[in-house]
Amino acid sequence: MTKTPLNTDNIIQRVLDKDIRAAGRLMRWVDDDLDKVKPLLAQLFEHTGHARIIGITGNPGAGKSTLVNQLIKELRQRGKTVGCIAVDPTSPFSGGAILGDRVRMQQHALDSGVFIRSVATRGNLGGISRSTPAIVHILDAMKFDVILIETVGVGQDEVDIVRLADTSVVLNVPGLGDDIQASKAGILEIADLLVINKADRDGMQRLRRELRTMIELGDFEENDWKPPVIETIATSSQGIDNLADAIFKHLEWLDTHQDQKHEVELERHHHYIGLVAMGEIERIVQHERASERWSEQLEKVRTREISPYEAAQTLLSYIIEAKR
Amino acid sequence: MSQSTPSRNYRVLIGKPGLDGHDRGAKVIARALRDAGFEVIYSGLHQTPEMLVNIALQEDVDCIGLSILSGAHNTLMPDVVKLLNEQGASDIFVFGGGIIPDEDIPKLKDQGVLEIFTPGTSTSDVVEFLTKACEKRHS
């Protein structure tokens, strides 16, 4: 094991050499949003694009971590190496987080073909952290075959995962009654695969009927992918092989439908470029807030000489001019 | 939103190595650290030192907290320190808690364990100690 300290000059090579410590550290830098990271990630990008990205989402308590754990096991048996990003919420009050998804993924801790990273949302909405796309790039560059992303269980608003994943898996559980009705619309739009987990519970038949009806009512064209409904009992690994089959079937479908595949890829990069640009703008504005001219504008708004809208416009024009 | 939120979050792994299943202490500490703004990765029960060190590297934590109530601290804690050194990760510091006899504490510290917190320690003392130690690590 090399003992040279990690620095910005050697970290990318060491990530490409699959050095666990280097990868862990680079992910930390990404999460902390340090300025030095962007040029590094830019170097890494040409080594990405091989991994298949699978998003797993669903309500809190739907069994995402348990299912992901079983899926890792199944994928390993099929000879695939697996990177996994497990996202948990940051406390809005303290900024801290308890990242407990690993508790259900212990059996993979010594397998060099598995890399699990716990990530906190750090205030980001949409089910994943702002850092998640870059962490995917890092795992991709380390040549993991499949990258599983387990989102925060926030309910119906985890659309960000769709833009990032090749295949989005949405977990449902029987017995939630009217909640199912409420979540239908959102679920259909983002799911490539629908899973009924805890399929041994009361209400399974009804849920299956509802999901199937919902799909039948969907506006699918002949060439469209129609989400299958897969039943699993993740705690006893039942149905996991079917789930893995369905995932690979969807990936194959993407490979044979280039138009759809390009759309997925375009949407992914389109979204990410926007995200990076927004971050940059936020940083510039944050920096501007400490400036003299900001204080000047602020005072003018306080005395109601100008409106906040005019102040913002003036400050923006300063920034744009300085950038020219 | 809180103003005390640090721009950089310290990350800590709370581990339960060995065979005892008493994780209340570990969970209390995890919660206290979360409330102080730490990102806490909890390993779950029955981990080996090898598993914990591998997790620590993947998660790039600042420190590992080991909760041991089985009496096996004299082997498990130094094992974690030794494995970290072997991986070139001696900058990740190790602290411990649980039922640790007073006479064992100096021996553990000699073997590289930074601090031991025994029953009765207030969580705010633990938080303060770790915050300082993490600050020092990043300075």
CSV table of C-alpha atoms in Angstrom, one decimal:
chain,number,residue,atom,x,y,z
A,1,MET,CA,0.0,0.0,0.0
A,2,THR,CA,1.4,3.3,-1.0
A,3,LYS,CA,2.0,5.8,1.8
A,4,THR,CA,2.3,9.0,-0.2
A,5,PRO,CA,-0.2,11.5,1.1
A,6,LEU,CA,-3.1,12.2,-1.2
A,7,ASN,CA,-3.0,15.5,-3.0
A,8,THR,CA,-4.6,17.1,-6.0
A,9,ASP,CA,-1.8,15.9,-8.3
A,10,ASN,CA,-2.0,12.2,-7.5
A,11,ILE,CA,-5.6,11.6,-6.5
A,12,ILE,CA,-7.1,11.1,-9.9
A,13,GLN,CA,-4.5,8.5,-10.9
A,14,ARG,CA,-5.1,6.7,-7.7
A,15,VAL,CA,-8.9,6.7,-8.2
A,16,LEU,CA,-8.3,5.2,-11.6
A,17,ASP,CA,-6.1,2.6,-10.0
A,18,LYS,CA,-9.1,1.7,-7.8
A,19,ASP,CA,-7.5,3.0,-4.6
A,20,ILE,CA,-10.3,2.9,-2.0
A,21,ARG,CA,-8.9,5.6,0.1
A,22,ALA,CA,-8.4,8.0,-2.8
A,23,ALA,CA,-11.9,7.4,-4.0
A,24,GLY,CA,-13.3,8.0,-0.5
A,25,ARG,CA,-11.4,11.2,-0.2
A,26,LEU,CA,-12.4,12.6,-3.6
A,27,MET,CA,-16.0,11.9,-2.7
A,28,ARG,CA,-15.5,13.8,0.5
A,29,TRP,CA,-14.1,16.8,-1.4
A,30,VAL,CA,-17.0,16.7,-3.8
A,31,ASP,CA,-19.4,16.7,-0.8
A,32,ASP,CA,-17.7,19.6,0.8
A,33,ASP,CA,-17.8,21.4,-2.6
A,34,LEU,CA,-14.2,22.5,-2.5
A,35,ASP,CA,-13.1,24.6,-5.4
A,36,LYS,CA,-10.2,22.3,-6.3
A,37,VAL,CA,-12.6,19.5,-7.2
A,38,LYS,CA,-14.1,20.7,-10.5
A,39,PRO,CA,-10.8,20.5,-12.5
A,40,LEU,CA,-10.2,17.1,-11.0
A,41,LEU,CA,-13.7,15.8,-11.9
A,42,ALA,CA,-13.1,17.2,-15.4
A,43,GLN,CA,-10.1,15.0,-15.7
A,44,LEU,CA,-12.1,12.1,-14.6
A,45,PHE,CA,-15.0,12.5,-17.0
A,46,GLU,CA,-13.3,10.9,-20.0
A,47,HIS,CA,-13.0,7.7,-18.0
A,48,THR,CA,-16.7,7.5,-17.3
A,49,GLY,CA,-19.6,6.2,-19.3
A,50,HIS,CA,-19.3,2.5,-18.8
A,51,ALA,CA,-21.4,1.8,-15.7
A,52,ARG,CA,-25.1,1.1,-15.7
A,53,ILE,CA,-26.9,3.3,-13.2
A,54,ILE,CA,-29.9,2.0,-11.3
A,55,GLY,CA,-32.0,4.2,-9.0
A,56,ILE,CA,-34.0,2.7,-6.2
A,57,THR,CA,-36.7,4.8,-4.7
A,58,GLY,CA,-39.8,4.5,-2.6
A,59,ASN,CA,-41.5,5.5,0.6
A,60,PRO,CA,-39.7,5.5,4.0
A,61,GLY,CA,-39.9,2.0,5.3
A,62,ALA,CA,-40.6,0.4,2.0
A,63,GLY,CA,-37.5,-1.7,2.4
A,64,LYS,CA,-35.1,0.1,0.1
A,65,SER,CA,-31.9,-0.7,2.0
A,66,THR,CA,-32.8,-4.4,2.5
A,67,LEU,CA,-33.7,-4.7,-1.2
A,68,VAL,CA,-30.4,-3.0,-2.3
A,69,ASN,CA,-28.5,-5.3,0.0
A,70,GLN,CA,-30.1,-8.4,-1.7
A,71,LEU,CA,-29.6,-6.9,-5.1
A,72,ILE,CA,-25.9,-6.3,-4.5
A,73,LYS,CA,-25.7,-10.0,-3.5
A,74,GLU,CA,-27.5,-11.1,-6.7
A,75,LEU,CA,-25.4,-8.9,-8.9
A,76,ARG,CA,-22.2,-10.2,-7.3
A,77,GLN,CA,-23.4,-13.8,-8.0
A,78,ARG,CA,-23.8,-12.7,-11.6
A,79,GLY,CA,-20.2,-11.6,-11.7
A,80,LYS,CA,-20.9,-7.9,-11.7
A,81,THR,CA,-18.9,-5.4,-9.5
A,82,VAL,CA,-21.2,-2.9,-7.7
A,83,GLY,CA,-20.9,0.6,-6.5
A,84,CYS,CA,-23.6,1.8,-4.2
A,85,ILE,CA,-24.6,5.3,-3.1
A,86,ALA,CA,-27.0,5.3,-0.1
A,87,VAL,CA,-28.6,8.7,0.6
A,88,ASP,CA,-30.1,9.7,3.9
A,89,PRO,CA,-31.5,13.0,5.1
A,90,THR,CA,-29.6,15.8,6.8
A,91,SER,CA,-31.2,17.3,9.8
A,92,PRO,CA,-32.4,20.8,8.9
A,93,PHE,CA,-31.7,21.9,12.5
A,94,SER,CA,-28.2,20.7,13.2
A,95,GLY,CA,-26.9,20.0,9.7
A,96,GLY,CA,-25.9,16.6,11.0
A,97,ALA,CA,-27.1,13.2,9.8
A,98,ILE,CA,-27.2,9.6,10.9
A,99,LEU,CA,-26.4,7.4,7.9
A,100,GLY,CA,-27.6,4.0,8.8
A,101,ASP,CA,-28.2,2.2,5.5
A,102,ARG,CA,-25.0,0.3,5.9
A,103,VAL,CA,-26.5,-1.6,8.8
A,104,ARG,CA,-28.4,-3.7,6.3
A,105,MET,CA,-25.5,-4.0,3.9
A,106,GLN,CA,-22.9,-5.4,6.3
A,107,GLN,CA,-22.2,-8.6,4.5
A,108,HIS,CA,-20.5,-6.7,1.7
A,109,ALA,CA,-18.0,-4.8,3.8
A,110,LEU,CA,-15.0,-7.1,2.9
A,111,ASP,CA,-15.8,-7.6,-0.8
A,112,SER,CA,-13.5,-5.6,-3.0
A,113,GLY,CA,-16.0,-5.9,-5.7
A,114,VAL,CA,-18.4,-3.7,-3.8
A,115,PHE,CA,-18.0,0.0,-2.8
A,116,ILE,CA,-20.7,1.5,-0.6
A,117,ARG,CA,-20.8,5.2,0.1
A,118,SER,CA,-23.3,6.9,2.5
A,119,VAL,CA,-24.3,10.4,1.5
A,120,ALA,CA,-26.3,13.0,3.4
A,121,THR,CA,-28.7,15.2,1.4
A,122,ARG,CA,-27.2,18.4,3.0
A,123,GLY,CA,-30.4,20.3,2.3
A,124,ASN,CA,-30.9,19.2,-1.2
A,125,LEU,CA,-34.4,18.2,-2.2
A,126,GLY,CA,-35.4,15.6,-4.7
A,127,GLY,CA,-34.2,12.5,-3.0
A,128,ILE,CA,-30.4,12.7,-3.7
A,129,SER,CA,-27.6,15.0,-2.7
A,130,ARG,CA,-26.0,17.6,-5.0
A,131,SER,CA,-22.9,15.5,-4.9
A,132,THR,CA,-24.5,12.3,-6.1
A,133,PRO,CA,-23.9,12.8,-9.9
A,134,ALA,CA,-20.2,13.4,-9.3
A,135,ILE,CA,-19.9,10.4,-6.9
A,136,VAL,CA,-21.5,8.3,-9.7
A,137,HIS,CA,-18.7,9.6,-12.0
A,138,ILE,CA,-16.0,8.5,-9.5
A,139,LEU,CA,-17.5,5.0,-9.1
A,140,ASP,CA,-17.9,4.8,-12.9
A,141,ALA,CA,-14.2,5.7,-13.4
A,142,MET,CA,-13.3,3.0,-11.0
A,143,LYS,CA,-14.9,0.6,-13.5
A,144,PHE,CA,-17.7,-0.7,-11.3
A,145,ASP,CA,-20.2,-2.4,-13.6
A,146,VAL,CA,-23.4,-1.4,-11.9
A,147,ILE,CA,-24.0,1.6,-9.7
A,148,LEU,CA,-27.0,1.4,-7.4
A,149,ILE,CA,-28.4,4.7,-5.9
A,150,GLU,CA,-30.7,4.4,-3.0
A,151,THR,CA,-32.6,7.7,-2.6
A,152,VAL,CA,-34.0,9.2,0.5
A,153,GLY,CA,-37.5,7.9,1.1
A,154,VAL,CA,-39.3,11.2,0.7
A,155,GLY,CA,-42.4,10.0,-1.0
A,156,GLN,CA,-43.5,11.4,-4.3
A,157,ASP,CA,-41.0,13.9,-5.3
A,158,GLU,CA,-37.8,12.0,-6.1
A,159,VAL,CA,-37.6,13.0,-9.7
A,160,ASP,CA,-33.9,13.8,-9.7
A,161,ILE,CA,-33.1,10.1,-9.7
A,162,VAL,CA,-34.8,9.6,-13.0
A,163,ARG,CA,-32.4,12.1,-14.7
A,164,LEU,CA,-29.4,10.3,-13.3
A,165,ALA,CA,-30.4,6.6,-13.7
A,166,ASP,CA,-30.6,4.3,-16.7
A,167,THR,CA,-33.2,2.3,-14.9
A,168,SER,CA,-35.5,3.7,-12.1
A,169,VAL,CA,-37.0,1.2,-9.7
A,170,VAL,CA,-39.9,2.3,-7.6
A,171,LEU,CA,-40.8,0.3,-4.4
A,172,ASN,CA,-44.3,0.0,-3.2
A,173,VAL,CA,-45.6,-1.9,-0.2
A,174,PRO,CA,-49.1,-3.3,0.4
A,175,GLY,CA,-51.4,-2.0,3.0
A,176,LEU,CA,-50.9,1.7,2.6
A,177,GLY,CA,-54.5,2.1,1.4
A,178,ASP,CA,-55.4,5.5,0.2
A,179,ASP,CA,-51.8,6.6,0.0
A,180,ILE,CA,-51.5,4.4,-3.0
A,181,GLN,CA,-54.2,6.4,-4.7
A,182,ALA,CA,-52.3,9.6,-3.9
A,183,SER,CA,-49.0,8.5,-5.2
A,184,LYS,CA,-50.1,6.9,-8.4
A,185,ALA,CA,-49.5,9.7,-10.8
A,186,GLY,CA,-46.0,10.5,-9.7
A,187,ILE,CA,-44.9,6.8,-9.6
A,188,LEU,CA,-46.0,5.9,-13.1
A,189,GLU,CA,-44.1,8.8,-14.6
A,190,ILE,CA,-40.8,7.9,-13.1
A,191,ALA,CA,-40.8,4.1,-12.8
A,192,ASP,CA,-39.1,1.8,-15.3
A,193,LEU,CA,-39.8,-1.1,-13.0
A,194,LEU,CA,-42.4,-1.3,-10.3
A,195,VAL,CA,-41.7,-3.5,-7.3
A,196,ILE,CA,-44.2,-4.7,-4.7
A,197,ASN,CA,-41.9,-5.4,-1.7
A,198,LYS,CA,-43.2,-7.2,1.4
A,199,ALA,CA,-45.4,-9.1,-1.0
A,200,ASP,CA,-46.4,-11.5,1.7
A,201,ARG,CA,-48.5,-8.8,3.4
A,202,ASP,CA,-52.2,-8.3,3.3
A,203,GLY,CA,-53.3,-6.2,0.5
A,204,MET,CA,-50.8,-7.5,-2.1
A,205,GLN,CA,-53.4,-8.6,-4.6
A,206,ARG,CA,-55.2,-5.3,-4.4
A,207,LEU,CA,-52.0,-3.3,-4.8
A,208,ARG,CA,-50.9,-5.5,-7.8
A,209,ARG,CA,-54.3,-5.0,-9.4
A,210,GLU,CA,-54.1,-1.2,-8.9
A,211,LEU,CA,-50.6,-0.9,-10.3
A,212,ARG,CA,-51.5,-3.1,-13.3
A,213,THR,CA,-54.6,-1.1,-14.0
A,214,MET,CA,-52.6,2.1,-13.7
A,215,ILE,CA,-50.1,0.9,-16.3
A,216,GLU,CA,-52.9,-0.3,-18.6
A,217,LEU,CA,-54.4,3.2,-18.4
A,218,GLY,CA,-51.0,4.7,-19.2
A,219,ASP,CA,-50.5,6.3,-22.6
A,220,PHE,CA,-48.0,3.9,-24.0
A,221,GLU,CA,-47.0,3.7,-27.7
A,222,GLU,CA,-46.1,0.5,-29.4
A,223,ASN,CA,-42.4,1.2,-29.1
A,224,ASP,CA,-42.5,2.3,-25.4
A,225,TRP,CA,-41.2,0.5,-22.5
A,226,LYS,CA,-44.0,-0.7,-20.3
A,227,PRO,CA,-43.0,-1.0,-16.6
A,228,PRO,CA,-43.4,-4.6,-15.3
A,229,VAL,CA,-44.7,-5.2,-11.8
A,230,ILE,CA,-42.3,-7.4,-9.8
A,231,GLU,CA,-43.1,-9.0,-6.4
A,232,THR,CA,-40.4,-9.3,-3.8
A,233,ILE,CA,-39.9,-10.2,-0.2
A,234,ALA,CA,-36.5,-8.6,0.3
A,235,THR,CA,-35.9,-9.9,3.9
A,236,SER,CA,-35.9,-13.5,2.6
A,237,SER,CA,-34.5,-12.5,-0.9
A,238,GLN,CA,-37.6,-13.8,-2.7
A,239,GLY,CA,-38.1,-12.4,-6.2
A,240,ILE,CA,-34.7,-10.7,-6.3
A,241,ASP,CA,-33.6,-12.8,-9.2
A,242,ASN,CA,-36.7,-11.7,-11.1
A,243,LEU,CA,-35.9,-8.1,-10.3
A,244,ALA,CA,-32.3,-8.4,-11.5
A,245,ASP,CA,-33.6,-10.1,-14.7
A,246,ALA,CA,-36.1,-7.2,-15.2
A,247,ILE,CA,-33.3,-4.6,-14.7
A,248,PHE,CA,-31.1,-6.2,-17.3
A,249,LYS,CA,-34.0,-6.6,-19.6
A,250,HIS,CA,-34.7,-2.8,-19.4
A,251,LEU,CA,-31.0,-2.0,-20.0
A,252,GLU,CA,-31.0,-4.3,-23.0
A,253,TRP,CA,-34.2,-2.5,-24.2
A,254,LEU,CA,-32.4,0.8,-23.9
A,255,ASP,CA,-29.4,-0.6,-25.9
A,256,THR,CA,-31.7,-1.6,-28.7
A,257,HIS,CA,-33.7,1.6,-28.7
A,258,GLN,CA,-31.0,4.2,-29.4
A,259,ASP,CA,-33.5,7.1,-29.7
A,260,GLN,CA,-34.7,6.5,-26.1
A,261,LYS,CA,-31.2,5.9,-24.9
A,262,HIS,CA,-29.9,9.2,-26.4
A,263,GLU,CA,-32.9,10.9,-24.7
A,264,VAL,CA,-31.9,9.5,-21.4
A,265,GLU,CA,-28.3,10.6,-21.9
A,266,LEU,CA,-29.2,14.1,-23.1
A,267,GLU,CA,-31.6,14.6,-20.2
A,268,ARG,CA,-28.9,13.5,-17.7
A,269,HIS,CA,-26.2,15.8,-19.0
A,270,HIS,CA,-28.7,18.6,-19.6
A,271,HIS,CA,-29.8,18.5,-16.0
A,272,TYR,CA,-26.2,18.2,-14.6
A,273,ILE,CA,-24.8,21.1,-16.6
A,274,GLY,CA,-27.6,23.2,-15.3
A,275,LEU,CA,-26.9,22.0,-11.7
A,276,VAL,CA,-23.2,22.8,-11.9
A,277,ALA,CA,-24.0,26.2,-13.5
A,278,MET,CA,-26.5,27.1,-10.8
A,279,GLY,CA,-24.0,26.1,-8.1
A,280,GLU,CA,-21.5,28.5,-9.7
A,281,ILE,CA,-24.0,31.4,-9.9
A,282,GLU,CA,-24.9,30.7,-6.2
A,283,ARG,CA,-21.3,30.9,-5.3
A,284,ILE,CA,-20.8,34.2,-7.2
A,285,VAL,CA,-23.9,35.8,-5.5
A,286,GLN,CA,-22.8,34.5,-2.1
A,287,HIS,CA,-19.4,36.2,-2.7
A,288,GLU,CA,-21.1,39.4,-3.8
A,289,ARG,CA,-23.1,39.6,-0.6
A,290,ALA,CA,-19.9,40.6,1.3
A,291,SER,CA,-19.2,43.5,-1.1
A,292,GLU,CA,-19.4,47.2,-0.5
A,293,ARG,CA,-21.9,47.8,-3.4
A,294,TRP,CA,-24.1,45.1,-2.0
A,295,SER,CA,-24.3,47.1,1.3
A,296,GLU,CA,-24.9,50.3,-0.7
A,297,GLN,CA,-27.9,48.7,-2.5
A,298,LEU,CA,-29.1,47.2,0.8
A,299,GLU,CA,-29.1,50.6,2.5
A,300,LYS,CA,-31.1,52.1,-0.4
A,301,VAL,CA,-33.7,49.4,-0.1
A,302,ARG,CA,-33.9,49.9,3.6
A,303,THR,CA,-34.7,53.6,3.1
A,304,ARG,CA,-37.1,52.6,0.3
A,305,GLU,CA,-35.2,54.7,-2.2
A,306,ILE,CA,-35.2,51.7,-4.6
A,307,SER,CA,-37.0,48.3,-4.6
A,308,PRO,CA,-35.3,44.9,-3.9
A,309,TYR,CA,-35.9,44.1,-7.5
A,310,GLU,CA,-34.0,47.0,-8.8
A,311,ALA,CA,-31.2,46.3,-6.3
A,312,ALA,CA,-30.9,42.7,-7.5
A,313,GLN,CA,-30.9,43.9,-11.1
A,314,THR,CA,-28.2,46.4,-10.5
A,315,LEU,CA,-26.0,43.9,-8.6
A,316,LEU,CA,-26.5,41.3,-11.3
A,317,SER,CA,-25.4,43.7,-14.0
A,318,TYR,CA,-22.2,44.5,-11.9
A,319,ILE,CA,-21.4,40.8,-11.8
A,320,ILE,CA,-22.1,40.2,-15.5
A,321,GLU,CA,-19.9,43.2,-16.4
A,322,ALA,CA,-17.1,42.0,-14.2
A,323,LYS,CA,-17.2,38.6,-15.9
A,324,ARG,CA,-16.9,40.0,-19.4
B,1,MET,CA,-32.0,27.1,9.3
B,2,SER,CA,-29.3,27.0,11.7
B,3,GLN,CA,-26.3,29.3,11.4
B,4,SER,CA,-24.1,27.0,13.3
B,5,THR,CA,-24.1,24.5,10.4
B,6,PRO,CA,-20.5,24.0,9.4
B,7,SER,CA,-19.6,24.4,5.7
B,8,ARG,CA,-17.7,21.2,6.1
B,9,ASN,CA,-19.3,18.3,7.9
B,10,TYR,CA,-17.1,16.1,10.1
B,11,ARG,CA,-17.8,12.5,9.4
B,12,VAL,CA,-17.5,9.8,12.1
B,13,LEU,CA,-18.0,6.0,12.0
B,14,ILE,CA,-19.6,4.5,15.1
B,15,GLY,CA,-18.8,0.9,15.1
B,16,LYS,CA,-19.8,-2.1,17.2
B,17,PRO,CA,-17.0,-4.6,16.9
B,18,GLY,CA,-17.2,-8.1,18.5
B,19,LEU,CA,-20.0,-10.1,19.9
B,20,ASP,CA,-22.0,-8.0,22.3
B,21,GLY,CA,-25.4,-6.7,21.2
B,22,HIS,CA,-25.7,-3.7,23.5
B,23,ASP,CA,-26.0,-0.8,21.1
B,24,ARG,CA,-27.8,1.7,23.2
B,25,GLY,CA,-24.7,3.6,24.1
B,26,ALA,CA,-23.6,3.7,20.4
B,27,LYS,CA,-27.0,5.0,19.4
B,28,VAL,CA,-27.0,7.7,22.1
B,29,ILE,CA,-23.6,8.9,21.0
B,30,ALA,CA,-24.6,8.8,17.3
B,31,ARG,CA,-27.7,10.9,18.0
B,32,ALA,CA,-25.7,13.5,20.1
B,33,LEU,CA,-23.1,13.8,17.3
B,34,ARG,CA,-25.8,14.2,14.7
B,35,ASP,CA,-27.4,17.0,16.8
B,36,ALA,CA,-23.9,18.6,16.9
B,37,GLY,CA,-23.8,18.7,13.1
B,38,PHE,CA,-21.7,15.5,12.4
B,39,GLU,CA,-22.4,13.0,9.7
B,40,VAL,CA,-22.5,9.8,11.6
B,41,ILE,CA,-22.2,6.4,9.8
B,42,TYR,CA,-23.5,3.6,12.0
B,43,SER,CA,-22.1,0.2,11.2
B,44,GLY,CA,-24.6,-2.0,13.0
B,45,LEU,CA,-23.7,-4.9,15.3
B,46,HIS,CA,-21.0,-7.6,15.1
B,47,GLN,CA,-18.4,-6.0,13.0
B,48,THR,CA,-14.8,-7.2,12.6
B,49,PRO,CA,-11.9,-4.7,12.8
B,50,GLU,CA,-11.3,-5.4,9.1
B,51,MET,CA,-14.9,-4.5,8.2
B,52,LEU,CA,-14.8,-1.3,10.2
B,53,VAL,CA,-11.5,-0.1,8.6
B,54,ASN,CA,-12.8,-0.9,5.1
B,55,ILE,CA,-16.0,1.1,5.9
B,56,ALA,CA,-13.9,4.0,7.3
B,57,LEU,CA,-11.8,4.2,4.0
B,58,GLN,CA,-14.9,4.0,1.8
B,59,GLU,CA,-16.7,6.7,3.8
B,60,ASP,CA,-13.6,8.8,4.4
B,61,VAL,CA,-14.4,9.5,8.0
B,62,ASP,CA,-12.3,11.6,10.4
B,63,CYS,CA,-12.5,9.2,13.2
B,64,ILE,CA,-13.9,5.8,14.4
B,65,GLY,CA,-15.8,5.4,17.6
B,66,LEU,CA,-15.8,1.9,19.0
B,67,SER,CA,-18.4,0.8,21.5
B,68,ILE,CA,-17.5,-2.3,23.3
B,69,LEU,CA,-19.2,-3.9,26.3
B,70,SER,CA,-18.0,-7.4,25.9
B,71,GLY,CA,-14.6,-7.0,27.6
B,72,ALA,CA,-12.8,-7.6,24.3
B,73,HIS,CA,-11.6,-4.0,24.1
B,74,ASN,CA,-7.9,-4.8,24.7
B,75,THR,CA,-7.7,-6.7,21.5
B,76,LEU,CA,-10.4,-5.1,19.3
B,77,MET,CA,-9.4,-1.5,19.8
B,78,PRO,CA,-5.7,-1.9,19.1
B,79,ASP,CA,-6.5,-4.1,16.1
B,80,VAL,CA,-8.5,-1.3,14.5
B,81,VAL,CA,-5.6,1.2,15.1
B,82,LYS,CA,-3.1,-1.3,13.6
B,83,LEU,CA,-5.2,-2.0,10.5
B,84,LEU,CA,-5.6,1.7,9.9
B,85,ASN,CA,-1.8,2.1,10.1
B,86,GLU,CA,-1.3,-0.7,7.6
B,87,GLN,CA,-3.7,1.0,5.2
B,88,GLY,CA,-1.7,4.3,5.4
B,89,ALA,CA,-4.7,5.8,7.2
B,90,SER,CA,-3.2,6.6,10.6
B,91,ASP,CA,-4.6,10.1,10.4
B,92,ILE,CA,-8.1,8.6,11.1
B,93,PHE,CA,-8.2,8.6,14.9
B,94,VAL,CA,-9.9,6.1,17.1
B,95,PHE,CA,-11.8,6.6,20.3
B,96,GLY,CA,-13.8,4.2,22.4
B,97,GLY,CA,-16.5,3.8,24.9
B,98,GLY,CA,-18.2,1.2,27.0
B,99,ILE,CA,-17.4,-0.9,30.0
B,100,ILE,CA,-13.6,-0.3,30.1
B,101,PRO,CA,-11.8,-0.8,33.4
B,102,ASP,CA,-9.7,2.2,34.5
B,103,GLU,CA,-6.4,0.2,34.5
B,104,ASP,CA,-6.9,-0.7,30.8
B,105,ILE,CA,-7.2,2.9,29.6
B,106,PRO,CA,-3.5,3.9,29.7
B,107,LYS,CA,-2.6,0.7,27.9
B,108,LEU,CA,-5.2,1.4,25.1
B,109,LYS,CA,-3.9,5.0,24.8
B,110,ASP,CA,-0.3,3.7,24.5
B,111,GLN,CA,-1.5,1.6,21.6
B,112,GLY,CA,-2.9,4.6,19.7
B,113,VAL,CA,-6.5,5.0,21.0
B,114,LEU,CA,-6.9,8.7,21.4
B,115,GLU,CA,-9.5,8.7,24.2
B,116,ILE,CA,-11.8,6.4,26.1
B,117,PHE,CA,-15.2,7.6,27.4
B,118,THR,CA,-16.6,5.5,30.2
B,119,PRO,CA,-20.2,5.3,31.5
B,120,GLY,CA,-21.3,8.6,33.1
B,121,THR,CA,-19.5,10.8,30.5
B,122,SER,CA,-21.8,13.6,29.3
B,123,THR,CA,-22.5,13.6,25.6
B,124,SER,CA,-21.6,17.2,25.4
B,125,ASP,CA,-18.1,16.3,26.7
B,126,VAL,CA,-17.8,13.7,23.9
B,127,VAL,CA,-19.0,16.2,21.3
B,128,GLU,CA,-16.6,18.9,22.5
B,129,PHE,CA,-13.6,16.5,22.5
B,130,LEU,CA,-14.4,15.2,19.0
B,131,THR,CA,-15.1,18.6,17.5
B,132,LYS,CA,-11.6,19.8,18.7
B,133,ALA,CA,-9.9,16.7,17.5
B,134,CYS,CA,-11.5,17.0,14.1
B,135,GLU,CA,-10.7,20.7,13.9
B,136,LYS,CA,-7.1,19.8,14.6
B,137,ARG,CA,-7.1,17.1,11.9
B,138,HIS,CA,-8.3,19.6,9.3
B,139,SER,CA,-6.1,22.5,10.3
